[in-house]
Amino acid sequence: MKTINWRVIYTIFVFTALAAFDNIIIGLFPPLFQSISKDIHTSIAKMGVVSALNILATAISSIYWGYLSGKYKRKILIIIGTLIWVLSVFLTSISANYVQLIVFQILTGIGLGCIASIGFSVLTDSIPYRLRGMILSLWGMTQGLGGIIGSLMASLIATATDWRRPFEIVGFIGFFLIILYLFVKEPNRGEADPELKNLMQKGQSYNYIIEPRQIVAIILKRSNLYLFLQAFFMNIATGSLIWLPTLYIFKIEEQGYDIKTAIVASGYLYAIFQLGGITSMYFGHLGDRLQSKTYRGRAYLTALFVFLTLPFYIFMFVIPMTNLSLPAGNHALGILIALLKQVLLNPWVTLLFVLSFLASAAQSANTPNWLALITDVNLPEHRGTAFSVANLSNSLGRTIGNVGVGILLGIVSSYAKEPNSYIITLSLLQLFLIPSAWCYIKMAKSNVTDIRKVKATLKRRARGERVKS
């Protein structure tokens, strides 16, 4: 029994680590926008389009990966998907022009699509029900950590070498992940659902698979519709945040520092100012506790914190980096130490840190509870597909948020200069958090009906009754 438990823990570890790579690759781009555009002779505004197309390709391909995960062995699928994105990342590192960069990043997105849908499907069948929110918070937190790692890699490695090296390193790490997959225990579909516990203990299998005719019903399920809309609005707001390093660069340059120092410092600040994300596990645990009392608990809890994210981020954008003190040159360690001192000694930077911690903490409540809800309201064989459609909605929002910065920036720049143009643009896009919170409030009632229906269906199937999806 201990061996089985350790293999389950290993599986959870591998797939939570895997979740970081989607966001590492996304996080690599913003700090490198200027370097890449200069090297391949294109405008910096077009870099946002490359990032957006990568996100969109990931989302669209994840629907097909999700459908396949409901029919075939997920371990083989994840290895194939990883090979695709690893090779494409290497090709990105040798891009000679803008067209090549776009093509290779679209191919990367197609490979990365397997991470979201199949990784989610495997995890939800591995995690005990009572810990669903808390463990899924690790998966979500790892994604956030991936964005931070990507940004730091770009800032530190690229300034010491060139913009291509970080992509090469990520590709090499991806090859090692394929070796780790070989020892992963693929769980039985529905293994973690308490209603199927007796079935699994008897050595029987849950042999229901998704059918094409069921996809429309999955999409139109009331709870799913609100979850799709919530993800769409939320990610318009949060998708714009990949431009934060660029905002920090302009604020640092405003204090009289050169571009190389600004790039290194902005990468560190992006990481430091996301530390509130570590509270995600607590919010996942809190969601588990509330959900055990009422099936409306997660929705109401998350609505509150999504709404609170709005004022915290806007205030954070507005606060200046007055009296910022950094060492001469672009020595990475010296800049990090100086920034940590500034957080403690410079009241402006201290206020920025407090606001960023509160903003990222409030935002972190969304991921674990959203993931737990989309698991709760869907049958095991439907979860990969439901998550993939939701991920498309998620990514469409993130794409609009990403590209929206460029469009709004062009308008706002006619009336305000940097960094004020970025402050106004990013603040406007945070207003989409209001309909995002509203979706949670609206879905609370339908959650009760849909969760009860899923549990009743699984209980009947566990008794041997043939129940249609």
CSV table of C-alpha atoms in Angstrom, one decimal:
chain,number,residue,atom,x,y,z
A,1,MET,CA,0.0,0.0,0.0
A,2,LYS,CA,2.9,2.3,0.8
A,3,THR,CA,4.4,1.8,-2.6
A,4,ILE,CA,1.1,2.7,-4.3
A,5,ASN,CA,0.8,5.9,-2.1
A,6,TRP,CA,4.3,6.9,-3.0
A,7,ARG,CA,3.7,6.4,-6.7
A,8,VAL,CA,0.6,8.6,-6.5
A,9,ILE,CA,2.6,11.3,-4.7
A,10,TYR,CA,5.2,11.0,-7.4
A,11,THR,CA,2.5,11.3,-10.1
A,12,ILE,CA,1.1,14.5,-8.5
A,13,PHE,CA,4.6,15.9,-8.1
A,14,VAL,CA,5.5,15.3,-11.8
A,15,PHE,CA,2.3,16.8,-13.1
A,16,THR,CA,2.4,19.9,-10.8
A,17,ALA,CA,6.0,20.4,-12.0
A,18,LEU,CA,4.8,20.0,-15.6
A,19,ALA,CA,2.2,22.7,-15.1
A,20,ALA,CA,5.0,25.3,-14.7
A,21,PHE,CA,6.2,24.9,-18.2
A,22,ASP,CA,3.2,26.4,-19.9
A,23,ASN,CA,3.8,29.6,-18.0
A,24,ILE,CA,7.6,29.5,-18.1
A,25,ILE,CA,7.4,29.8,-21.8
A,26,ILE,CA,4.8,32.6,-21.6
A,27,GLY,CA,6.8,34.3,-18.9
A,28,LEU,CA,10.0,34.3,-21.0
A,29,PHE,CA,8.6,36.7,-23.6
A,30,PRO,CA,7.7,40.0,-21.9
A,31,PRO,CA,11.2,40.9,-20.5
A,32,LEU,CA,12.6,40.0,-23.9
A,33,PHE,CA,10.2,41.9,-26.1
A,34,GLN,CA,12.7,44.7,-26.7
A,35,SER,CA,15.7,42.3,-27.3
A,36,ILE,CA,13.9,40.0,-29.7
A,37,SER,CA,12.3,42.8,-31.7
A,38,LYS,CA,15.6,44.5,-32.2
A,39,ASP,CA,17.3,41.3,-33.2
A,40,ILE,CA,14.8,40.2,-35.8
A,41,HIS,CA,14.1,43.7,-37.0
A,42,THR,CA,10.4,44.1,-36.1
A,43,SER,CA,8.4,46.5,-33.8
A,44,ILE,CA,8.0,45.7,-30.1
A,45,ALA,CA,4.2,45.9,-30.5
A,46,LYS,CA,4.2,42.8,-32.7
A,47,MET,CA,5.8,40.8,-29.8
A,48,GLY,CA,2.4,40.8,-28.0
A,49,VAL,CA,0.9,39.1,-31.0
A,50,VAL,CA,3.4,36.3,-30.9
A,51,SER,CA,2.7,35.7,-27.2
A,52,ALA,CA,-1.1,35.9,-27.9
A,53,LEU,CA,-0.9,33.3,-30.7
A,54,ASN,CA,1.1,30.9,-28.5
A,55,ILE,CA,-1.6,31.2,-25.8
A,56,LEU,CA,-4.4,30.7,-28.4
A,57,ALA,CA,-2.7,27.7,-30.0
A,58,THR,CA,-2.3,26.1,-26.5
A,59,ALA,CA,-6.0,26.7,-25.8
A,60,ILE,CA,-7.4,25.4,-29.1
A,61,SER,CA,-5.2,22.3,-29.2
A,62,SER,CA,-6.1,21.5,-25.6
A,63,ILE,CA,-9.7,20.8,-26.6
A,64,TYR,CA,-8.6,18.0,-28.9
A,65,TRP,CA,-6.0,16.7,-26.3
A,66,GLY,CA,-8.8,16.8,-23.7
A,67,TYR,CA,-11.1,14.8,-25.9
A,68,LEU,CA,-8.4,12.2,-26.5
A,69,SER,CA,-7.7,12.0,-22.7
A,70,GLY,CA,-11.3,10.7,-22.3
A,71,LYS,CA,-10.7,7.9,-24.7
A,72,TYR,CA,-7.0,6.8,-24.7
A,73,LYS,CA,-4.0,6.2,-22.4
A,74,ARG,CA,-3.1,9.6,-21.0
A,75,LYS,CA,0.5,8.7,-20.3
A,76,ILE,CA,1.3,8.1,-24.0
A,77,LEU,CA,-0.5,11.3,-25.0
A,78,ILE,CA,1.4,13.5,-22.6
A,79,ILE,CA,4.8,12.1,-23.9
A,80,ILE,CA,3.8,12.9,-27.5
A,81,GLY,CA,2.7,16.4,-26.5
A,82,THR,CA,5.9,17.1,-24.6
A,83,LEU,CA,8.0,16.0,-27.6
A,84,ILE,CA,6.1,18.5,-29.8
A,85,TRP,CA,6.6,21.5,-27.5
A,86,VAL,CA,10.2,20.6,-26.6
A,87,LEU,CA,11.3,20.5,-30.3
A,88,SER,CA,9.4,23.7,-31.0
A,89,VAL,CA,11.0,25.6,-28.2
A,90,PHE,CA,14.4,24.6,-29.6
A,91,LEU,CA,13.3,25.8,-33.0
A,92,THR,CA,12.2,29.1,-31.4
A,93,SER,CA,15.7,29.7,-30.2
A,94,ILE,CA,17.0,29.6,-33.8
A,95,SER,CA,14.3,31.9,-35.3
A,96,ALA,CA,15.8,34.3,-37.8
A,97,ASN,CA,12.7,36.4,-38.5
A,98,TYR,CA,9.2,37.3,-37.3
A,99,VAL,CA,7.4,34.7,-39.4
A,100,GLN,CA,9.6,31.8,-38.1
A,101,LEU,CA,9.1,33.1,-34.6
A,102,ILE,CA,5.3,33.0,-35.0
A,103,VAL,CA,5.3,29.5,-36.6
A,104,PHE,CA,7.5,27.9,-34.0
A,105,GLN,CA,5.5,29.5,-31.2
A,106,ILE,CA,2.2,28.2,-32.6
A,107,LEU,CA,3.8,24.7,-32.8
A,108,THR,CA,4.9,25.1,-29.2
A,109,GLY,CA,1.4,26.0,-28.2
A,110,ILE,CA,0.0,22.9,-29.8
A,111,GLY,CA,2.4,20.8,-27.7
A,112,LEU,CA,1.7,22.7,-24.6
A,113,GLY,CA,-2.1,22.1,-25.0
A,114,CYS,CA,-1.6,18.6,-23.6
A,115,ILE,CA,-0.3,19.9,-20.3
A,116,ALA,CA,-3.5,21.8,-19.4
A,117,SER,CA,-6.1,19.2,-20.4
A,118,ILE,CA,-4.3,15.9,-19.8
A,119,GLY,CA,-2.4,17.0,-16.7
A,120,PHE,CA,-5.7,18.2,-15.2
A,121,SER,CA,-7.4,14.9,-16.0
A,122,VAL,CA,-4.7,12.8,-14.4
A,123,LEU,CA,-4.5,15.0,-11.3
A,124,THR,CA,-8.3,15.0,-10.6
A,125,ASP,CA,-8.2,11.2,-10.7
A,126,SER,CA,-5.2,11.0,-8.4
A,127,ILE,CA,-6.2,13.5,-5.7
A,128,PRO,CA,-8.4,12.4,-2.7
A,129,TYR,CA,-11.8,14.3,-2.8
A,130,ARG,CA,-11.4,15.9,0.6
A,131,LEU,CA,-8.0,17.5,-0.5
A,132,ARG,CA,-9.1,18.4,-4.0
A,133,GLY,CA,-9.0,22.2,-3.6
A,134,MET,CA,-5.8,22.2,-1.6
A,135,ILE,CA,-3.8,20.0,-4.0
A,136,LEU,CA,-5.2,21.7,-7.1
A,137,SER,CA,-3.9,24.9,-5.6
A,138,LEU,CA,-0.4,23.5,-5.9
A,139,TRP,CA,-1.1,22.9,-9.5
A,140,GLY,CA,-2.3,26.4,-10.0
A,141,MET,CA,0.5,27.9,-7.8
A,142,THR,CA,3.1,26.0,-9.8
A,143,GLN,CA,1.7,27.7,-13.0
A,144,GLY,CA,2.1,31.1,-11.3
A,145,LEU,CA,5.6,30.1,-10.2
A,146,GLY,CA,6.4,29.1,-13.8
A,147,GLY,CA,5.6,32.6,-15.0
A,148,ILE,CA,7.9,34.0,-12.4
A,149,ILE,CA,10.7,31.6,-13.3
A,150,GLY,CA,10.3,32.4,-17.0
A,151,SER,CA,10.6,36.1,-16.3
A,152,LEU,CA,13.7,35.7,-14.1
A,153,MET,CA,15.3,33.4,-16.6
A,154,ALA,CA,14.7,35.9,-19.3
A,155,SER,CA,16.0,38.8,-17.2
A,156,LEU,CA,19.1,37.1,-15.8
A,157,ILE,CA,20.3,34.7,-18.6
A,158,ALA,CA,19.5,36.9,-21.6
A,159,THR,CA,21.3,39.9,-20.2
A,160,ALA,CA,24.4,37.7,-19.6
A,161,THR,CA,24.2,36.0,-23.0
A,162,ASP,CA,21.3,36.7,-25.5
A,163,TRP,CA,17.6,36.2,-25.8
A,164,ARG,CA,17.9,32.7,-27.4
A,165,ARG,CA,19.6,31.0,-24.5
A,166,PRO,CA,16.6,30.8,-22.1
A,167,PHE,CA,14.6,28.9,-24.8
A,168,GLU,CA,17.4,26.4,-25.2
A,169,ILE,CA,17.6,25.8,-21.5
A,170,VAL,CA,13.8,25.2,-21.2
A,171,GLY,CA,14.0,22.8,-24.1
A,172,PHE,CA,16.7,20.7,-22.4
A,173,ILE,CA,14.7,20.5,-19.2
A,174,GLY,CA,11.7,19.4,-21.2
A,175,PHE,CA,13.6,16.3,-22.5
A,176,PHE,CA,14.3,15.3,-18.8
A,177,LEU,CA,10.6,15.5,-18.1
A,178,ILE,CA,9.9,12.7,-20.7
A,179,ILE,CA,12.1,10.4,-18.6
A,180,LEU,CA,10.1,11.2,-15.5
A,181,TYR,CA,6.9,10.3,-17.2
A,182,LEU,CA,8.1,6.7,-17.6
A,183,PHE,CA,7.7,6.2,-13.8
A,184,VAL,CA,4.3,7.9,-13.5
A,185,LYS,CA,1.3,5.8,-12.3
A,186,GLU,CA,-1.6,6.6,-14.5
A,187,PRO,CA,-4.7,6.5,-12.2
A,188,ASN,CA,-7.9,4.7,-13.2
A,189,ARG,CA,-10.6,7.1,-14.5
A,190,GLY,CA,-12.7,8.2,-11.5
A,191,GLU,CA,-10.3,6.6,-9.0
A,192,ALA,CA,-10.5,9.6,-6.6
A,193,ASP,CA,-14.2,10.0,-6.5
A,194,PRO,CA,-15.6,8.7,-3.1
A,195,GLU,CA,-18.8,7.4,-4.8
A,196,LEU,CA,-16.6,4.9,-6.8
A,197,LYS,CA,-14.5,3.8,-3.9
A,198,ASN,CA,-16.2,0.4,-3.4
A,199,LEU,CA,-16.0,-0.3,-7.2
A,200,MET,CA,-12.2,0.3,-7.2
A,201,GLN,CA,-11.7,-1.8,-4.0
A,202,LYS,CA,-13.3,-4.7,-5.8
A,203,GLY,CA,-10.8,-4.4,-8.5
A,204,GLN,CA,-13.4,-3.3,-11.1
A,205,SER,CA,-12.9,-0.5,-13.5
A,206,TYR,CA,-15.0,2.6,-14.3
A,207,ASN,CA,-15.2,2.0,-18.0
A,208,TYR,CA,-17.3,4.9,-19.2
A,209,ILE,CA,-15.6,7.0,-22.0
A,210,ILE,CA,-16.7,10.2,-23.6
A,211,GLU,CA,-18.7,10.2,-26.8
A,212,PRO,CA,-18.7,13.0,-29.4
A,213,ARG,CA,-22.5,13.6,-29.0
A,214,GLN,CA,-21.9,14.5,-25.3
A,215,ILE,CA,-19.7,17.5,-26.0
A,216,VAL,CA,-22.6,19.9,-26.6
A,217,ALA,CA,-24.3,18.9,-23.3
A,218,ILE,CA,-21.0,19.5,-21.5
A,219,ILE,CA,-20.6,22.9,-22.9
A,220,LEU,CA,-24.2,23.9,-22.2
A,221,LYS,CA,-24.3,22.6,-18.6
A,222,ARG,CA,-25.2,25.7,-16.6
A,223,SER,CA,-22.3,25.5,-14.1
A,224,ASN,CA,-19.8,25.0,-16.9
A,225,LEU,CA,-21.2,28.0,-18.9
A,226,TYR,CA,-20.6,30.3,-15.9
A,227,LEU,CA,-17.2,28.8,-15.3
A,228,PHE,CA,-16.3,29.4,-19.0
A,229,LEU,CA,-17.5,33.0,-18.7
A,230,GLN,CA,-15.7,33.6,-15.4
A,231,ALA,CA,-12.4,32.3,-16.9
A,232,PHE,CA,-12.9,34.6,-19.9
A,233,PHE,CA,-13.4,37.8,-18.0
A,234,MET,CA,-10.8,36.9,-15.3
A,235,ASN,CA,-8.1,36.4,-17.9
A,236,ILE,CA,-8.7,39.6,-19.8
A,237,ALA,CA,-7.6,41.2,-16.5
A,238,THR,CA,-4.8,38.9,-15.5
A,239,GLY,CA,-3.7,38.3,-19.1
A,240,SER,CA,-2.7,42.0,-19.3
A,241,LEU,CA,-0.4,41.5,-16.3
A,242,ILE,CA,2.4,39.9,-18.4
A,243,TRP,CA,3.1,43.5,-19.3
A,244,LEU,CA,4.0,44.3,-15.7
A,245,PRO,CA,7.8,43.8,-16.3
A,246,THR,CA,7.5,46.4,-19.1
A,247,LEU,CA,5.8,48.8,-16.7
A,248,TYR,CA,8.5,48.2,-14.1
A,249,ILE,CA,11.2,48.9,-16.8
A,250,PHE,CA,9.7,52.3,-17.6
A,251,LYS,CA,9.3,53.2,-13.9
A,252,ILE,CA,13.0,52.2,-13.2
A,253,GLU,CA,14.2,54.1,-16.3
A,254,GLU,CA,12.2,57.1,-15.0
A,255,GLN,CA,14.5,57.0,-11.9
A,256,GLY,CA,17.5,57.4,-14.2
A,257,TYR,CA,18.7,53.8,-14.6
A,258,ASP,CA,19.9,52.3,-18.0
A,259,ILE,CA,17.9,49.6,-19.9
A,260,LYS,CA,20.1,46.6,-18.8
A,261,THR,CA,19.7,47.5,-15.1
A,262,ALA,CA,16.0,48.1,-15.6
A,263,ILE,CA,15.5,44.6,-17.3
A,264,VAL,CA,17.3,42.7,-14.5
A,265,ALA,CA,15.5,44.7,-11.7
A,266,SER,CA,12.1,44.3,-13.4
A,267,GLY,CA,12.5,40.5,-13.5
A,268,TYR,CA,13.2,40.5,-9.8
A,269,LEU,CA,10.4,42.9,-9.0
A,270,TYR,CA,8.0,40.7,-11.0
A,271,ALA,CA,8.9,37.7,-8.9
A,272,ILE,CA,8.9,39.6,-5.5
A,273,PHE,CA,5.6,41.2,-6.3
A,274,GLN,CA,3.9,37.8,-7.0
A,275,LEU,CA,4.7,36.3,-3.6
A,276,GLY,CA,1.1,36.6,-2.5
A,277,GLY,CA,0.4,33.6,-4.7
A,278,ILE,CA,1.8,31.3,-2.0
A,279,THR,CA,-1.5,31.8,-0.1
A,280,SER,CA,-3.2,29.8,-2.9
A,281,MET,CA,-3.0,26.6,-0.8
A,282,TYR,CA,-4.7,28.2,2.1
A,283,PHE,CA,-7.6,29.4,-0.1
A,284,GLY,CA,-7.9,26.0,-1.6
A,285,HIS,CA,-8.1,24.5,1.9
A,286,LEU,CA,-10.6,27.1,2.9
A,287,GLY,CA,-12.7,26.3,-0.2
A,288,ASP,CA,-12.6,22.6,0.7
A,289,ARG,CA,-14.0,23.4,4.2
A,290,LEU,CA,-16.7,25.7,3.0
A,291,GLN,CA,-17.7,23.2,0.2
A,292,SER,CA,-18.1,20.5,2.8
A,293,LYS,CA,-20.8,22.6,4.5
A,294,THR,CA,-22.5,23.9,1.3
A,295,TYR,CA,-22.0,23.4,-2.4
A,296,ARG,CA,-22.3,27.1,-2.8
A,297,GLY,CA,-19.3,27.7,-0.6
A,298,ARG,CA,-16.4,27.8,-3.1
A,299,ALA,CA,-18.3,30.1,-5.5
A,300,TYR,CA,-19.2,32.8,-2.8
A,301,LEU,CA,-15.7,32.7,-1.3
A,302,THR,CA,-14.0,33.1,-4.7
A,303,ALA,CA,-16.3,35.9,-5.8
A,304,LEU,CA,-15.3,37.9,-2.8
A,305,PHE,CA,-11.6,37.6,-3.4
A,306,VAL,CA,-11.8,38.1,-7.2
A,307,PHE,CA,-13.5,41.4,-6.6
A,308,LEU,CA,-10.9,42.5,-4.0
A,309,THR,CA,-8.2,41.9,-6.6
A,310,LEU,CA,-9.4,44.9,-8.6
A,311,PRO,CA,-8.6,47.8,-6.2
A,312,PHE,CA,-5.3,46.2,-4.9
A,313,TYR,CA,-3.9,46.0,-8.5
A,314,ILE,CA,-5.0,49.4,-9.5
A,315,PHE,CA,-3.4,51.0,-6.4
A,316,MET,CA,-0.3,49.0,-7.1
A,317,PHE,CA,0.0,50.3,-10.7
A,318,VAL,CA,-0.3,53.9,-9.5
A,319,ILE,CA,2.3,54.0,-6.7
A,320,PRO,CA,5.6,55.4,-8.1
A,321,MET,CA,9.1,53.9,-7.4
A,322,THR,CA,10.3,57.2,-5.8
A,323,ASN,CA,13.9,57.3,-4.4
A,324,LEU,CA,14.7,53.9,-5.9
A,325,SER,CA,18.3,53.1,-5.1
A,326,LEU,CA,20.2,50.5,-7.2
A,327,PRO,CA,23.9,49.8,-7.7
A,328,ALA,CA,25.7,50.9,-10.8
A,329,GLY,CA,26.0,48.4,-13.6
A,330,ASN,CA,23.8,45.4,-14.1
A,331,HIS,CA,25.3,42.9,-11.6
A,332,ALA,CA,22.4,40.6,-10.9
A,333,LEU,CA,23.1,39.7,-7.2
A,334,GLY,CA,23.8,43.3,-6.3
A,335,ILE,CA,20.6,44.4,-7.8
A,336,LEU,CA,18.6,41.7,-5.9
A,337,ILE,CA,20.2,42.6,-2.6
A,338,ALA,CA,19.5,46.3,-3.2
A,339,LEU,CA,15.8,45.6,-4.1
A,340,LEU,CA,15.3,43.6,-0.9
A,341,LYS,CA,16.7,46.4,1.1
A,342,GLN,CA,14.4,48.8,-0.7
A,343,VAL,CA,11.4,46.7,0.2
A,344,LEU,CA,12.4,47.1,3.9
A,345,LEU,CA,13.7,50.7,3.9
A,346,ASN,CA,12.0,52.6,1.1
A,347,PRO,CA,8.4,53.4,2.1
A,348,TRP,CA,7.3,53.7,-1.6
A,349,VAL,CA,8.7,50.3,-2.4
A,350,THR,CA,7.4,48.8,0.8
A,351,LEU,CA,3.9,50.1,-0.1
A,352,LEU,CA,4.2,48.6,-3.5
A,353,PHE,CA,5.2,45.3,-2.0
A,354,VAL,CA,2.3,45.2,0.4
A,355,LEU,CA,-0.2,46.1,-2.3
A,356,SER,CA,1.2,43.5,-4.7
A,357,PHE,CA,1.1,40.9,-2.0
A,358,LEU,CA,-2.6,41.6,-1.3
A,359,ALA,CA,-3.4,41.7,-5.0
A,360,SER,CA,-1.7,38.4,-5.9
A,361,ALA,CA,-3.0,36.8,-2.7
A,362,ALA,CA,-6.6,37.7,-3.6
A,363,GLN,CA,-6.1,36.6,-7.2
A,364,SER,CA,-4.6,33.2,-6.0
A,365,ALA,CA,-8.0,32.3,-4.4
A,366,ASN,CA,-9.4,31.9,-7.9
A,367,THR,CA,-7.3,29.0,-9.3
A,368,PRO,CA,-7.8,26.2,-6.8
A,369,ASN,CA,-11.5,26.8,-6.3
A,370,TRP,CA,-12.2,27.2,-10.0
A,371,LEU,CA,-10.3,23.9,-10.7
A,372,ALA,CA,-12.1,22.1,-7.9
A,373,LEU,CA,-15.5,23.4,-9.1
A,374,ILE,CA,-15.1,22.3,-12.7
A,375,THR,CA,-14.0,18.9,-11.4
A,376,ASP,CA,-17.0,18.6,-9.0
A,377,VAL,CA,-19.7,19.5,-11.6
A,378,ASN,CA,-18.5,17.1,-14.3
A,379,LEU,CA,-18.3,13.3,-14.6
A,380,PRO,CA,-14.8,11.7,-14.7
A,381,GLU,CA,-14.8,11.0,-18.4
A,382,HIS,CA,-16.0,14.6,-19.2
A,383,ARG,CA,-13.5,16.5,-17.1
A,384,GLY,CA,-10.6,16.6,-19.6
A,385,THR,CA,-13.0,18.0,-22.3
A,386,ALA,CA,-14.8,20.4,-19.9
A,387,PHE,CA,-11.4,21.8,-18.7
A,388,SER,CA,-10.2,22.1,-22.3
A,389,VAL,CA,-13.2,24.1,-23.4
A,390,ALA,CA,-12.8,26.2,-20.2
A,391,ASN,CA,-9.1,26.6,-21.0
A,392,LEU,CA,-10.0,27.9,-24.4
A,393,SER,CA,-12.2,30.5,-22.8
A,394,ASN,CA,-9.4,31.2,-20.3
A,395,SER,CA,-6.9,31.6,-23.1
A,396,LEU,CA,-9.2,33.8,-25.3
A,397,GLY,CA,-9.5,36.1,-22.4
A,398,ARG,CA,-5.7,36.1,-21.8
A,399,THR,CA,-5.2,36.7,-25.5
A,400,ILE,CA,-7.6,39.7,-25.5
A,401,GLY,CA,-5.9,41.0,-22.3
A,402,ASN,CA,-2.5,40.6,-23.9
A,403,VAL,CA,-3.4,42.2,-27.3
A,404,GLY,CA,-5.7,44.6,-25.6
A,405,VAL,CA,-2.8,46.2,-23.8
A,406,GLY,CA,-1.2,47.0,-27.2
A,407,ILE,CA,-4.4,48.4,-28.7
A,408,LEU,CA,-5.4,50.5,-25.7
A,409,LEU,CA,-1.8,51.6,-25.3
A,410,GLY,CA,-1.9,53.1,-28.8
A,411,ILE,CA,-4.9,55.1,-27.9
A,412,VAL,CA,-3.8,56.1,-24.4
A,413,SER,CA,-0.3,57.1,-25.5
A,414,SER,CA,-1.8,59.9,-27.5
A,415,TYR,CA,-2.7,61.5,-24.1
A,416,ALA,CA,-0.1,60.2,-21.7
A,417,LYS,CA,3.5,59.2,-21.8
A,418,GLU,CA,5.2,56.2,-20.2
A,419,PRO,CA,4.9,54.9,-17.6
A,420,ASN,CA,1.5,56.7,-17.1
A,421,SER,CA,0.1,55.3,-20.4
A,422,TYR,CA,0.8,51.7,-19.1
A,423,ILE,CA,-0.7,52.5,-15.7
A,424,ILE,CA,-4.0,53.8,-17.3
A,425,THR,CA,-4.1,50.9,-19.8
A,426,LEU,CA,-3.6,48.1,-17.2
A,427,SER,CA,-6.0,49.7,-14.8
A,428,LEU,CA,-8.8,49.8,-17.4
A,429,LEU,CA,-8.4,46.1,-18.1
A,430,GLN,CA,-8.7,45.2,-14.4
A,431,LEU,CA,-12.4,46.3,-14.6
A,432,PHE,CA,-13.1,42.9,-16.2
A,433,LEU,CA,-12.7,41.4,-12.7
A,434,ILE,CA,-16.2,42.8,-11.9
A,435,PRO,CA,-18.1,40.5,-14.3
A,436,SER,CA,-15.7,37.7,-13.4
A,437,ALA,CA,-16.8,37.9,-9.7
A,438,TRP,CA,-20.5,38.2,-10.8
A,439,CYS,CA,-20.2,34.9,-12.6
A,440,TYR,CA,-19.3,33.1,-9.4
A,441,ILE,CA,-22.4,34.5,-7.6
A,442,LYS,CA,-24.6,33.5,-10.5
A,443,MET,CA,-23.2,29.9,-10.7
A,444,ALA,CA,-23.6,29.2,-7.0
A,445,LYS,CA,-27.2,27.9,-7.3
A,446,SER,CA,-26.5,25.7,-10.3
A,447,ASN,CA,-23.4,24.2,-8.6
A,448,VAL,CA,-25.7,22.6,-6.1
A,449,THR,CA,-27.9,20.9,-8.7
A,450,ASP,CA,-25.0,19.8,-11.0
A,451,ILE,CA,-22.8,18.4,-8.1
A,452,ARG,CA,-25.7,16.4,-6.7
A,453,LYS,CA,-26.5,15.1,-10.2
A,454,VAL,CA,-22.8,13.9,-10.7
A,455,LYS,CA,-22.7,12.2,-7.3
A,456,ALA,CA,-26.0,10.5,-7.9
A,457,THR,CA,-24.9,9.2,-11.3
A,458,LEU,CA,-21.6,7.9,-9.9
A,459,LYS,CA,-23.4,6.1,-7.0
A,460,ARG,CA,-25.7,4.3,-9.4
A,461,ARG,CA,-22.9,3.3,-11.7
A,462,ALA,CA,-20.9,2.0,-8.7
A,463,ARG,CA,-24.0,-0.3,-8.0
A,464,GLY,CA,-23.7,-1.7,-11.5
A,465,GLU,CA,-26.5,0.3,-13.1
A,466,ARG,CA,-26.0,1.5,-16.6
A,467,VAL,CA,-26.6,5.3,-16.5
A,468,LYS,CA,-26.2,7.5,-19.5
A,469,SER,CA,-24.1,10.7,-19.2
